[in-house]
C-alpha cells in the first residue's frame, strides 16, 4: 500500500539525516576557489532563523575592495562543492568514482589539493583547472560536453568550463545550467508532498468505502476546510508513474506541494505529465 511505502521512505530519510557526517575542519574548497578576477574566495557563514548558511566570499569584498571584485562575490558553499565533486567524479575512472564516495570530508580536501589547481567562479561560468595525469580520463567528458560544458586542453593542464547561473529554489541557492536545470540535481524526496499523496489516497479510500459520508465530515474529522480536503483529494488521481517519481524524489524541482495545490490537475494522465513537467509517454 502507498501509506507503507511512504512510511518506509520517511524513515529512510530520517536515518540518512542522522547518519550524515557533520562537516568538520576546513571547508572543502579552501585555498582552491577564486572569483573571476583572481581574488581568493574564503569560507564564510551567516545565521538566519537559527540555521547556518555556508558561503565562499571574495576577499575583495571582505577587504572592502568591491571595485576589484569579480562578477560573483559570494557563492553557496554546498552548491559549488557539490558541483565540483560531481564533475570530478564524472571525469574519473570507475574505481576513482567509487573510492571518492567512501572518503571523509578531510580526505576529499586532501585529494582535491592534488586533483585541482584552481576553481574560478563567475556569474556565468565556473572553470575547474586540473593538472594532466591525476586520475582524470578526458574520454569521460563526452557526456558533459553534450550538455554545453567544455574540456579545454592546455600544455600541462586541462580546464573544465561549465556555463552556470545562480538561482533560488525553495529557499535554497542552486547552480543551474543555461537550460535552467540544477547542475547538481539528485533525487530529493519532498516529504510534504509525499505525505500529502498518502493522505489523499487514504481519504479517498475512506470516502469510497463509506467510512466517512462526505467531504464535510472528513474536513471536520481532520480539522481543516472542505476546500483543502478537495485540493488534497485531487492528488489521489495522479498517474501511477508520477506517483512513483514523486516517491523516488525525481519530480521536477519546481513541483512542490504548494504548486500542486494551486494547479487544476486534469484527469487525463498525458495532460498531467505535460502540465506538471514530466516526460510524455
XYZ file of N, CA and C in Angstrom:
843
model
N 0.829 -1.194 0.000
C 0.000 0.000 0.000
C 0.870 1.253 0.000
N 0.309 2.340 -0.538
C 1.052 3.592 -0.642
C 1.505 4.090 0.727
N 0.638 3.984 1.748
C 0.998 4.503 3.069
C 2.233 3.816 3.622
N 2.336 2.484 3.429
C 3.511 1.757 3.910
C 4.770 2.206 3.173
N 4.633 2.437 1.859
C 5.781 2.924 1.085
C 6.230 4.290 1.588
N 5.256 5.155 1.854
C 5.580 6.496 2.350
C 6.294 6.416 3.689
N 5.798 5.581 4.601
C 6.428 5.452 5.914
C 7.865 4.944 5.781
N 8.086 4.011 4.868
C 9.436 3.482 4.657
C 10.368 4.565 4.126
N 9.869 5.391 3.206
C 10.673 6.472 2.638
C 11.021 7.502 3.705
N 10.036 7.905 4.502
C 10.278 8.906 5.544
C 11.256 8.391 6.591
N 11.151 7.106 6.940
C 12.066 6.519 7.911
C 13.483 6.460 7.344
N 13.612 6.100 6.056
C 14.931 6.059 5.421
C 15.568 7.442 5.398
N 14.764 8.472 5.123
C 15.278 9.841 5.130
C 15.742 10.258 6.521
N 14.973 9.856 7.551
C 15.352 10.198 8.917
C 16.685 9.559 9.288
N 16.845 8.278 8.945
C 18.094 7.566 9.256
C 19.262 8.195 8.510
N 19.026 8.575 7.236
C 20.105 9.195 6.444
C 20.548 10.512 7.073
N 19.571 11.323 7.529
C 19.920 12.598 8.157
C 20.725 12.376 9.433
N 20.314 11.383 10.235
C 21.007 11.128 11.497
C 22.415 10.605 11.276
N 22.600 9.842 10.181
C 23.906 9.247 9.924
C 24.799 10.107 9.036
N 24.265 11.234 8.549
C 25.038 12.081 7.645
C 26.220 12.658 8.407
N 27.446 12.538 7.831
C 28.604 13.052 8.559
C 28.532 14.560 8.709
N 28.893 15.080 9.883
C 28.920 16.513 10.115
C 30.172 17.109 9.480
N 30.043 18.316 8.933
C 31.197 18.979 8.324
C 32.118 19.442 9.439
N 33.367 19.024 9.375
C 34.325 19.422 10.394
C 35.615 19.827 9.699
N 36.455 20.585 10.430
C 37.696 21.017 9.820
C 37.453 22.096 8.772
N 38.453 22.316 7.949
C 38.336 23.401 6.972
C 37.398 22.998 5.838
N 36.662 23.962 5.291
C 35.756 23.663 4.171
C 36.495 23.083 2.972
N 35.772 22.349 2.162
C 36.344 21.503 1.111
C 37.212 22.255 0.109
N 36.798 23.451 -0.304
C 37.484 24.147 -1.401
C 38.415 25.261 -0.927
N 38.703 25.296 0.360
C 39.585 26.337 0.899
C 40.940 26.315 0.194
N 41.373 27.495 -0.277
C 42.666 27.613 -0.947
C 42.630 27.321 -2.432
N 41.499 26.835 -2.938
C 41.392 26.487 -4.359
C 40.479 27.430 -5.139
N 39.530 28.069 -4.477
C 38.470 28.787 -5.175
C 38.757 30.296 -5.223
N 38.599 30.874 -6.421
C 38.810 32.310 -6.639
C 37.640 32.864 -7.435
N 37.443 34.195 -7.388
C 36.458 34.794 -8.279
C 37.089 34.998 -9.656
N 36.328 35.512 -10.629
C 36.863 35.585 -11.990
C 37.747 36.806 -12.238
N 38.186 37.453 -11.152
C 39.252 38.449 -11.251
C 40.453 38.035 -10.400
N 40.462 36.761 -10.015
C 41.620 36.201 -9.330
C 41.672 36.392 -7.835
N 40.624 37.000 -7.245
C 40.605 37.168 -5.789
C 40.256 35.847 -5.108
N 41.035 35.489 -4.092
C 40.725 34.280 -3.350
C 39.351 34.416 -2.707
N 38.585 33.307 -2.679
C 37.287 33.283 -2.014
C 37.421 32.465 -0.732
N 37.049 33.072 0.371
C 37.257 32.452 1.681
C 35.946 31.947 2.266
N 36.017 30.904 3.089
C 34.802 30.398 3.736
C 34.183 31.469 4.635
N 32.865 31.555 4.616
C 32.139 32.460 5.499
C 30.791 31.821 5.799
N 30.060 32.404 6.732
C 28.733 31.868 7.036
C 27.872 32.962 7.649
N 26.574 32.718 7.654
C 25.662 33.606 8.374
C 24.573 32.750 9.006
N 23.937 33.298 10.015
C 22.852 32.612 10.718
C 21.538 33.310 10.415
N 20.543 32.526 9.987
C 19.213 33.063 9.724
C 18.190 32.135 10.359
N 17.428 32.676 11.298
C 16.390 31.909 11.988
C 16.937 30.598 12.546
N 18.131 30.676 13.106
C 18.725 29.513 13.754
C 19.443 28.555 12.826
N 19.403 28.818 11.513
C 20.097 27.941 10.556
C 21.399 28.587 10.104
N 22.406 27.769 9.903
C 23.725 28.246 9.484
C 23.877 28.023 7.975
N 24.171 29.086 7.258
C 24.339 29.021 5.807
C 25.812 29.277 5.476
N 26.411 28.359 4.727
C 27.837 28.468 4.392
C 28.023 29.063 2.997
N 29.075 29.875 2.853
C 29.400 30.505 1.581
C 30.907 30.515 1.372
N 31.310 30.829 0.140
C 32.663 31.288 -0.146
C 32.509 32.728 -0.620
N 33.245 33.644 0.012
C 33.102 35.074 -0.263
C 34.426 35.638 -0.750
N 34.370 36.493 -1.781
C 35.575 37.084 -2.357
C 36.313 37.935 -1.329
N 37.636 37.772 -1.288
C 38.460 38.585 -0.395
C 38.372 40.065 -0.759
N 38.059 40.366 -2.013
C 37.910 41.772 -2.399
C 36.785 42.429 -1.608
N 35.720 41.667 -1.341
C 34.605 42.189 -0.546
C 34.981 42.207 0.930
N 35.576 41.117 1.407
C 35.939 41.035 2.820
C 36.960 42.111 3.206
N 37.805 42.529 2.237
C 38.811 43.552 2.497
C 38.345 44.939 2.056
N 37.023 45.053 1.790
C 36.415 46.343 1.439
C 37.019 46.936 0.159
N 37.231 46.056 -0.837
C 37.700 46.484 -2.156
C 36.689 46.054 -3.229
N 35.421 46.438 -3.108
C 34.401 45.912 -4.020
C 34.657 46.196 -5.495
N 35.348 47.283 -5.810
C 35.587 47.604 -7.226
C 36.546 46.618 -7.887
N 37.312 45.885 -7.079
C 38.246 44.906 -7.649
C 37.677 43.488 -7.636
N 36.430 43.344 -7.177
C 35.826 42.010 -7.082
C 35.399 41.512 -8.462
N 35.223 40.197 -8.556
C 34.745 39.590 -9.791
C 33.249 39.755 -9.961
N 32.708 39.051 -10.961
C 31.277 39.181 -11.270
C 30.387 38.457 -10.267
N 30.972 37.574 -9.458
C 30.223 36.883 -8.403
C 31.036 36.988 -7.122
N 30.506 37.704 -6.153
C 31.285 37.964 -4.941
C 31.041 36.953 -3.834
N 29.938 36.191 -3.942
C 29.634 35.178 -2.931
C 28.892 34.034 -3.580
N 29.235 32.805 -3.197
C 28.581 31.632 -3.759
C 28.256 30.657 -2.639
N 27.124 29.979 -2.753
C 26.731 28.974 -1.767
C 27.778 27.869 -1.711
N 28.318 27.619 -0.520
C 29.353 26.593 -0.374
C 28.836 25.191 -0.729
N 27.678 24.758 -0.207
C 27.213 23.418 -0.585
C 26.999 23.269 -2.082
N 26.499 24.330 -2.750
C 26.223 24.229 -4.185
C 27.497 24.089 -4.994
N 28.507 24.934 -4.732
C 29.736 24.870 -5.526
C 30.542 23.619 -5.175
N 30.521 23.208 -3.907
C 31.225 21.976 -3.530
C 30.615 20.772 -4.232
N 29.277 20.719 -4.279
C 28.611 19.600 -4.938
C 28.909 19.585 -6.433
N 28.918 20.768 -7.055
C 29.211 20.850 -8.487
C 30.618 20.338 -8.780
N 31.602 20.785 -7.999
C 32.985 20.357 -8.218
C 33.117 18.846 -8.011
N 32.528 18.332 -6.936
C 32.607 16.890 -6.687
C 31.959 16.094 -7.820
N 30.771 16.525 -8.245
C 30.065 15.805 -9.306
C 30.889 15.771 -10.586
N 31.492 16.917 -10.950
C 32.241 16.960 -12.213
C 33.528 16.164 -12.121
N 34.196 16.190 -10.984
C 35.402 15.378 -10.828
C 35.072 13.898 -10.906
N 34.000 13.498 -10.240
C 33.600 12.088 -10.283
C 33.232 11.676 -11.701
N 32.612 12.585 -12.464
C 32.241 12.277 -13.851
C 33.476 12.059 -14.718
N 34.592 12.723 -14.373
C 35.815 12.609 -15.170
C 36.732 11.477 -14.711
N 36.494 10.945 -13.531
C 37.353 9.884 -13.006
C 37.034 8.539 -13.642
N 38.005 7.651 -13.587
C 37.749 6.260 -13.959
C 36.808 5.657 -12.925
N 36.181 4.526 -13.267
C 35.173 3.919 -12.405
C 35.625 3.694 -10.977
N 36.840 3.166 -10.796
C 37.344 2.890 -9.448
C 37.501 4.177 -8.664
N 37.955 5.241 -9.334
C 38.127 6.525 -8.669
C 36.820 7.076 -8.155
N 35.756 6.923 -8.948
C 34.432 7.407 -8.527
C 33.949 6.642 -7.296
N 34.108 5.326 -7.326
C 33.645 4.513 -6.196
C 34.430 4.845 -4.933
N 35.744 5.024 -5.062
C 36.571 5.352 -3.907
C 36.193 6.705 -3.327
N 35.868 7.676 -4.190
C 35.557 9.038 -3.744
C 34.381 9.046 -2.771
N 33.358 8.268 -3.070
C 32.152 8.261 -2.231
C 32.426 7.769 -0.821
N 33.523 7.036 -0.633
C 33.828 6.490 0.693
C 34.736 7.401 1.523
N 35.220 8.490 0.926
C 36.158 9.375 1.614
C 35.439 10.283 2.605
N 36.122 10.654 3.674
C 35.614 11.665 4.590
C 35.839 13.044 3.977
N 35.251 14.082 4.597
C 35.437 15.449 4.094
C 36.920 15.816 4.097
N 37.624 15.472 5.164
C 39.049 15.808 5.249
C 39.848 15.082 4.179
N 39.525 13.803 3.927
C 40.227 13.041 2.885
C 39.936 13.604 1.506
N 38.687 14.031 1.289
C 38.346 14.657 -0.001
C 39.137 15.943 -0.208
N 39.278 16.744 0.858
C 40.024 18.002 0.754
C 41.475 17.739 0.377
N 42.086 16.718 0.974
C 43.476 16.382 0.632
C 43.587 15.896 -0.807
N 42.599 15.117 -1.245
C 42.609 14.608 -2.619
C 42.394 15.744 -3.615
N 41.514 16.679 -3.266
C 41.274 17.820 -4.155
C 42.529 18.653 -4.347
N 43.343 18.772 -3.296
C 44.578 19.548 -3.401
C 45.520 18.972 -4.458
N 45.386 17.670 -4.736
C 46.194 17.021 -5.768
C 45.505 17.088 -7.136
N 44.191 16.882 -7.142
C 43.430 16.796 -8.391
C 43.167 18.149 -9.045
N 43.084 19.205 -8.246
C 42.619 20.503 -8.751
C 43.646 21.586 -8.474
N 43.917 22.404 -9.499
C 44.812 23.543 -9.303
C 44.053 24.812 -8.916
N 42.849 24.944 -9.467
C 42.151 26.220 -9.277
C 40.683 26.051 -9.673
N 39.812 26.716 -8.943
C 38.386 26.755 -9.277
C 38.002 28.226 -9.388
N 37.676 28.661 -10.588
C 37.334 30.067 -10.824
C 35.824 30.190 -11.003
N 35.212 31.056 -10.197
C 33.757 31.179 -10.176
C 33.342 32.568 -10.636
N 32.442 32.627 -11.620
C 31.887 33.891 -12.083
C 30.377 33.799 -12.166
N 29.761 34.892 -12.549
C 28.301 34.928 -12.610
C 27.756 34.050 -13.736
N 28.578 33.733 -14.747
C 28.084 32.978 -15.896
C 28.842 31.698 -16.177
N 29.932 31.453 -15.432
C 30.661 30.210 -15.685
C 31.523 29.837 -14.493
N 31.812 28.538 -14.412
C 32.773 28.003 -13.451
C 33.860 27.307 -14.255
N 35.124 27.592 -13.924
C 36.258 26.955 -14.609
C 37.069 26.165 -13.581
N 37.186 24.862 -13.821
C 37.947 23.984 -12.928
C 39.224 23.578 -13.659
N 40.377 23.995 -13.130
C 41.663 23.705 -13.768
C 42.293 22.483 -13.117
N 42.652 21.497 -13.963
C 43.177 20.214 -13.494
C 44.544 19.961 -14.115
N 45.504 19.423 -13.365
C 46.774 19.023 -13.975
C 46.574 17.756 -14.811
N 47.438 17.530 -15.766
C 47.370 16.290 -16.549
C 47.729 15.089 -15.670
N 47.077 13.963 -15.958
C 47.504 12.684 -15.412
C 47.233 12.443 -13.952
N 46.208 13.064 -13.368
C 45.903 12.828 -11.955
C 44.576 12.088 -11.785
N 44.454 10.942 -12.441
C 43.272 10.104 -12.261
C 42.066 10.553 -13.043
N 42.253 11.542 -13.936
C 41.140 12.058 -14.732
C 41.246 11.521 -16.149
N 40.149 10.977 -16.654
C 40.103 10.433 -18.005
C 39.297 11.388 -18.887
N 39.944 12.121 -19.813
C 39.216 13.080 -20.648
C 38.135 12.431 -21.504
N 38.274 11.116 -21.747
C 37.249 10.426 -22.522
C 35.901 10.432 -21.829
N 35.914 10.596 -20.507
C 34.660 10.627 -19.746
C 33.941 11.965 -19.855
N 34.566 12.940 -20.524
C 33.978 14.285 -20.609
C 32.941 14.408 -21.713
N 32.782 13.365 -22.536
C 31.898 13.482 -23.695
C 30.479 13.863 -23.309
N 29.900 13.193 -22.299
C 28.518 13.487 -21.947
C 28.381 14.879 -21.323
N 29.480 15.383 -20.685
C 29.440 16.746 -20.152
C 29.420 17.757 -21.290
N 30.214 17.499 -22.338
C 30.266 18.403 -23.486
C 28.929 18.450 -24.215
N 28.216 17.336 -24.198
C 26.904 17.309 -24.843
C 25.914 18.208 -24.121
N 26.220 18.591 -22.873
C 25.345 19.481 -22.111
C 25.831 20.926 -22.166
N 26.770 21.218 -23.071
C 27.249 22.585 -23.221
C 28.500 22.896 -22.436
N 29.040 21.907 -21.718
C 30.290 22.113 -20.997
C 31.455 21.780 -21.923
N 32.643 22.250 -21.592
C 33.784 22.002 -22.488
C 35.029 21.686 -21.675
N 35.894 20.833 -22.247
C 37.169 20.476 -21.631
C 38.267 21.012 -22.533
N 38.972 22.028 -22.054
C 39.992 22.712 -22.849
C 41.354 22.141 -22.491
N 42.079 21.637 -23.499
C 43.399 21.051 -23.271
C 44.476 22.121 -23.425
N 45.348 22.227 -22.425
C 46.487 23.135 -22.492
C 47.755 22.298 -22.371
N 48.918 22.966 -22.362
C 50.190 22.240 -22.360
C 50.309 21.302 -21.168
N 50.063 21.802 -19.967
C 50.249 20.972 -18.776
C 49.004 20.908 -17.900
N 47.849 21.290 -18.455
C 46.636 21.267 -17.651
C 45.396 21.163 -18.522
N 44.304 20.822 -17.903
C 43.001 20.802 -18.561
C 42.076 21.750 -17.802
N 41.203 22.419 -18.555
C 40.244 23.330 -17.919
C 38.839 22.892 -18.296
N 38.060 22.495 -17.284
C 36.657 22.165 -17.497
C 35.854 23.445 -17.306
N 35.159 23.876 -18.361
C 34.390 25.119 -18.312
C 32.903 24.790 -18.311
N 32.195 25.332 -17.321
C 30.783 24.995 -17.116
C 29.952 26.275 -17.126
N 29.067 26.448 -18.108
C 28.170 27.612 -18.079
C 27.188 27.481 -16.909
N 27.033 28.559 -16.135
C 26.184 28.474 -14.940
C 25.392 29.761 -14.735
N 24.371 29.635 -13.903
C 23.666 30.763 -13.299
C 23.300 30.344 -11.882
N 23.132 31.311 -11.000
C 22.658 31.017 -9.649
C 21.170 31.282 -9.579
N 20.457 30.401 -8.879
C 19.013 30.547 -8.765
C 18.584 30.072 -7.383
N 17.473 30.618 -6.905
C 16.933 30.183 -5.618
C 15.732 29.287 -5.860
N 15.781 28.060 -5.295
C 14.660 27.120 -5.359
C 14.310 26.702 -3.950
N 13.078 26.948 -3.555
C 12.634 26.526 -2.233
C 13.486 27.070 -1.113
N 13.969 28.324 -1.276
C 14.797 28.937 -0.254
C 16.239 28.484 -0.289
N 16.615 27.670 -1.273
C 17.977 27.144 -1.362
C 18.640 27.667 -2.621
N 19.886 28.141 -2.509
C 20.632 28.619 -3.666
C 21.222 27.433 -4.405
N 20.943 27.346 -5.694
C 21.465 26.245 -6.504
C 22.171 26.815 -7.728
N 23.004 25.996 -8.349
C 23.710 26.372 -9.569
C 23.025 25.671 -10.732
N 22.559 26.462 -11.701
C 21.837 25.892 -12.833
C 22.590 26.148 -14.130
N 22.294 25.321 -15.138
C 22.880 25.488 -16.455
C 22.060 26.440 -17.303
N 22.462 26.627 -18.568
C 21.733 27.535 -19.458
C 20.267 27.156 -19.647
N 19.943 25.858 -19.493
C 18.560 25.409 -19.666
C 17.729 25.552 -18.390
N 18.343 26.091 -17.333
C 17.615 26.295 -16.088
C 17.568 25.078 -15.181
N 18.202 23.969 -15.586
C 18.191 22.758 -14.770
C 19.324 22.785 -13.749
N 19.025 22.299 -12.555
C 20.014 22.225 -11.486
C 21.168 21.324 -11.924
N 22.403 21.876 -11.931
C 23.555 21.108 -12.390
C 23.998 20.052 -11.390
N 23.505 20.139 -10.155
C 23.884 19.140 -9.149
C 22.667 18.392 -8.640
N 21.605 18.395 -9.452
C 20.349 17.788 -9.000
C 20.523 16.296 -8.750
N 20.058 15.862 -7.618
C 19.995 14.450 -7.272
C 18.588 14.175 -6.763
N 18.149 12.930 -6.799
C 16.808 12.650 -6.269
C 16.653 13.213 -4.859
N 15.571 13.945 -4.639
C 15.354 14.617 -3.351
C 13.889 14.494 -2.981
N 13.613 13.637 -2.010
C 12.228 13.380 -1.625
C 11.647 14.602 -0.915
N 10.517 15.082 -1.441
C 9.797 16.199 -0.832
C 8.814 15.599 0.175
N 9.180 15.643 1.448
C 8.389 14.938 2.458
C 6.970 15.486 2.564
N 6.805 16.802 2.419
C 5.463 17.381 2.497
C 4.582 16.860 1.364
N 5.156 16.759 0.165
C 4.398 16.278 -0.987
C 4.087 14.789 -0.852
N 5.048 14.018 -0.373
C 4.859 12.583 -0.187
C 3.768 12.307 0.853
N 3.798 13.054 1.961
C 2.770 12.882 2.990
C 1.386 13.254 2.455
N 1.330 14.310 1.634
C 0.044 14.727 1.057
C -0.505 13.665 0.113
N 0.372 13.019 -0.656
C -0.055 11.929 -1.544
C -0.681 10.799 -0.732
N -0.002 10.408 0.338
C -0.519 9.320 1.170
C -1.860 9.701 1.795
N -1.942 10.953 2.254
C -3.192 11.434 2.850
C -4.329 11.420 1.822
N -4.031 11.830 0.596
C -5.050 11.854 -0.464
C -5.602 10.463 -0.726
N -4.724 9.467 -0.818
C -5.178 8.100 -1.085
C -5.958 7.537 0.111
N -5.499 7.865 1.310
C -6.213 7.376 2.494
C -7.604 7.988 2.583
N -7.719 9.289 2.358
C -9.014 9.956 2.402
C -9.936 9.451 1.300
N -9.361 9.223 0.126
C -10.170 8.734 -0.993
C -10.749 7.354 -0.681
N -9.932 6.484 -0.084
C -10.407 5.140 0.285
C -11.515 5.229 1.329
N -11.377 6.115 2.295
C -12.381 6.242 3.352
C -13.711 6.739 2.789
N -13.629 7.669 1.822
C -14.859 8.141 1.185
C -15.502 7.039 0.354
N -14.676 6.316 -0.419
C -15.196 5.275 -1.306
C -15.802 4.110 -0.527
N -15.230 3.821 0.649
C -15.715 2.685 1.438
C -16.900 3.050 2.333
N -17.201 4.343 2.428
C -18.294 4.780 3.277
C -17.911 4.977 4.723
N -16.592 4.898 5.043
C -16.161 5.135 6.420
C -16.479 6.559 6.860
N -16.417 7.477 5.900
C -16.919 8.840 6.132
C -17.946 9.117 5.041
N -18.982 9.860 5.384
C -20.100 10.031 4.453
C -19.882 11.138 3.441
N -19.033 12.108 3.768
C -18.909 13.259 2.883
C -17.593 13.985 3.124
N -17.287 14.906 2.214
C -16.114 15.766 2.371
C -16.260 16.620 3.622
N -17.483 17.054 3.912
C -17.721 17.869 5.113
C -17.350 17.097 6.374
N -17.757 15.825 6.441
C -17.429 15.010 7.611
C -15.926 14.802 7.723
N -15.279 14.580 6.570
C -13.840 14.380 6.553
C -13.118 15.645 7.019
N -13.598 16.805 6.582
C -12.994 18.078 6.974
C -13.116 18.298 8.478
N -14.284 17.982 9.016
C -14.490 18.131 10.462
C -13.560 17.214 11.235
N -13.444 15.983 10.775
C -12.588 14.998 11.436
C -11.116 15.403 11.375
N -10.686 15.933 10.200
C -9.277 16.283 10.004
C -8.939 17.672 10.547
N -9.966 18.461 10.863
C -9.734 19.795 11.401
C -9.239 20.780 10.370
N -9.730 20.657 9.129
C -9.344 21.588 8.074
C -10.568 21.927 7.228
N -10.381 22.780 6.238
C -11.519 23.231 5.444
C -11.883 22.213 4.364
N -13.119 22.297 3.890
C -13.550 21.428 2.785
C -12.737 21.723 1.528
N -12.397 22.996 1.314
C -11.611 23.369 0.130
C -10.249 22.678 0.150
N -9.618 22.629 1.321
C -8.310 21.974 1.429
C -8.440 20.474 1.185
N -9.480 19.865 1.744
C -9.711 18.433 1.523
C -9.820 18.148 0.018
N -10.585 18.974 -0.690
C -10.765 18.752 -2.135
C -9.451 18.922 -2.891
N -8.647 19.896 -2.471
C -7.343 20.089 -3.121
C -6.463 18.858 -2.942
N -6.405 18.337 -1.726
C -5.572 17.163 -1.461
C -6.110 15.937 -2.190
N -7.430 15.772 -2.229
C -8.019 14.604 -2.886
C -7.646 14.508 -4.354
N -7.409 15.659 -5.003
C -7.023 15.625 -6.418
C -5.733 14.836 -6.637
N -4.870 14.807 -5.615
C -3.599 14.095 -5.747
C -3.803 12.588 -5.854
N -4.940 12.085 -5.414
C -5.212 10.641 -5.478
C -5.410 10.174 -6.909
N -5.578 11.102 -7.854
C -5.853 10.732 -9.242
C -4.663 10.985 -10.169
N -3.486 11.139 -9.564
C -2.277 11.274 -10.375
C -1.937 9.940 -11.047
N -1.321 10.036 -12.217
C -0.876 8.832 -12.931
C 0.101 8.041 -12.058
N 0.054 6.707 -12.102
C 0.941 5.897 -11.246
C 2.423 6.212 -11.424
N 2.859 6.497 -12.668
C 4.283 6.791 -12.874
C 4.680 8.120 -12.236
N 3.725 9.075 -12.158
C 4.027 10.342 -11.489
C 4.145 10.131 -9.985
N 3.262 9.294 -9.439
C 3.344 8.976 -8.008
C 4.685 8.316 -7.698
N 5.092 7.346 -8.526
C 6.370 6.665 -8.300
C 7.538 7.641 -8.358
N 7.515 8.565 -9.336
C 8.594 9.549 -9.465
C 8.671 10.438 -8.233
N 7.530 10.860 -7.720
C 7.499 11.710 -6.521
C 8.029 10.952 -5.312
N 7.650 9.682 -5.176
C 8.137 8.879 -4.047
C 9.651 8.667 -4.123
N 10.209 8.642 -5.341
C 11.661 8.490 -5.505
C 12.388 9.822 -5.413
N 11.655 10.935 -5.344
C 12.282 12.255 -5.315
C 12.744 12.718 -6.674
N 12.143 12.214 -7.751
C 12.583 12.527 -9.106
C 11.621 13.453 -9.836
N 10.756 14.153 -9.111
C 9.844 15.104 -9.729
C 10.609 16.360 -10.152
N 10.067 17.151 -11.089
C 10.701 18.424 -11.445
C 10.903 19.290 -10.205
N 11.993 20.033 -10.170
C 12.353 20.816 -8.994
C 11.252 21.791 -8.581
N 10.576 22.379 -9.571
C 9.564 23.396 -9.258
C 8.287 22.788 -8.684
N 8.166 21.454 -8.748
C 6.924 20.803 -8.342
C 6.927 20.564 -6.837
N 6.278 21.449 -6.101
C 6.160 21.330 -4.646
C 4.694 21.115 -4.297
N 4.430 20.857 -3.023
C 3.039 20.708 -2.604
C 2.274 21.999 -2.884
N 2.904 23.135 -2.650
C 2.246 24.415 -2.909
C 1.815 24.576 -4.351
N 2.727 24.258 -5.286
C 2.378 24.409 -6.710
C 1.318 23.390 -7.119
N 1.367 22.203 -6.528
C 0.363 21.183 -6.842
C -1.024 21.637 -6.399
N -1.123 22.228 -5.210
C -2.420 22.645 -4.697
C -2.974 23.842 -5.467
N -2.092 24.615 -6.083
C -2.537 25.769 -6.863
C -2.913 25.387 -8.296
N -2.651 24.140 -8.687
C -2.850 23.701 -10.068
C -4.137 22.892 -10.216
N -4.910 23.202 -11.243
C -6.074 22.368 -11.581
C -5.564 21.139 -12.315
N -5.468 20.030 -11.609
C -4.865 18.828 -12.192
C -5.907 18.097 -13.033
N -5.643 17.936 -14.340
C -6.608 17.222 -15.189
C -6.623 15.730 -14.865
N -7.683 15.048 -15.253
C -7.775 13.605 -15.013
C -6.955 12.808 -16.022
N -6.803 13.329 -17.246
C -6.056 12.616 -18.292
C -4.569 12.568 -17.917
N -3.986 11.370 -17.898
C -2.610 11.213 -17.449
C -1.612 11.943 -18.337
N -1.807 11.899 -19.650
C -0.886 12.609 -20.544
C -0.908 14.106 -20.288
N -2.100 14.640 -20.016
C -2.220 16.052 -19.701
C -1.540 16.380 -18.373
N -1.641 15.464 -17.417
C -0.952 15.663 -16.143
C 0.558 15.766 -16.370
N 1.097 14.831 -17.162
C 2.544 14.843 -17.413
C 2.973 16.151 -18.063
N 2.206 16.608 -19.038
C 2.554 17.840 -19.739
C 2.480 19.038 -18.795
N 1.409 19.135 -18.038
C 1.179 20.294 -17.178
C 2.180 20.363 -16.026
N 2.554 19.200 -15.482
C 3.403 19.173 -14.300
C 4.880 19.047 -14.632
N 5.216 18.961 -15.912
C 6.629 18.987 -16.311
C 7.316 17.644 -16.341
N 6.549 16.547 -16.455
C 7.134 15.214 -16.582
C 7.280 14.841 -18.052
N 8.201 13.933 -18.396
C 8.312 13.491 -19.792
C 7.014 12.820 -20.249
N 6.648 13.058 -21.493
C 5.441 12.431 -22.041
C 5.714 10.977 -22.347
N 4.637 10.207 -22.503
C 4.780 8.772 -22.804
C 4.139 8.449 -24.138
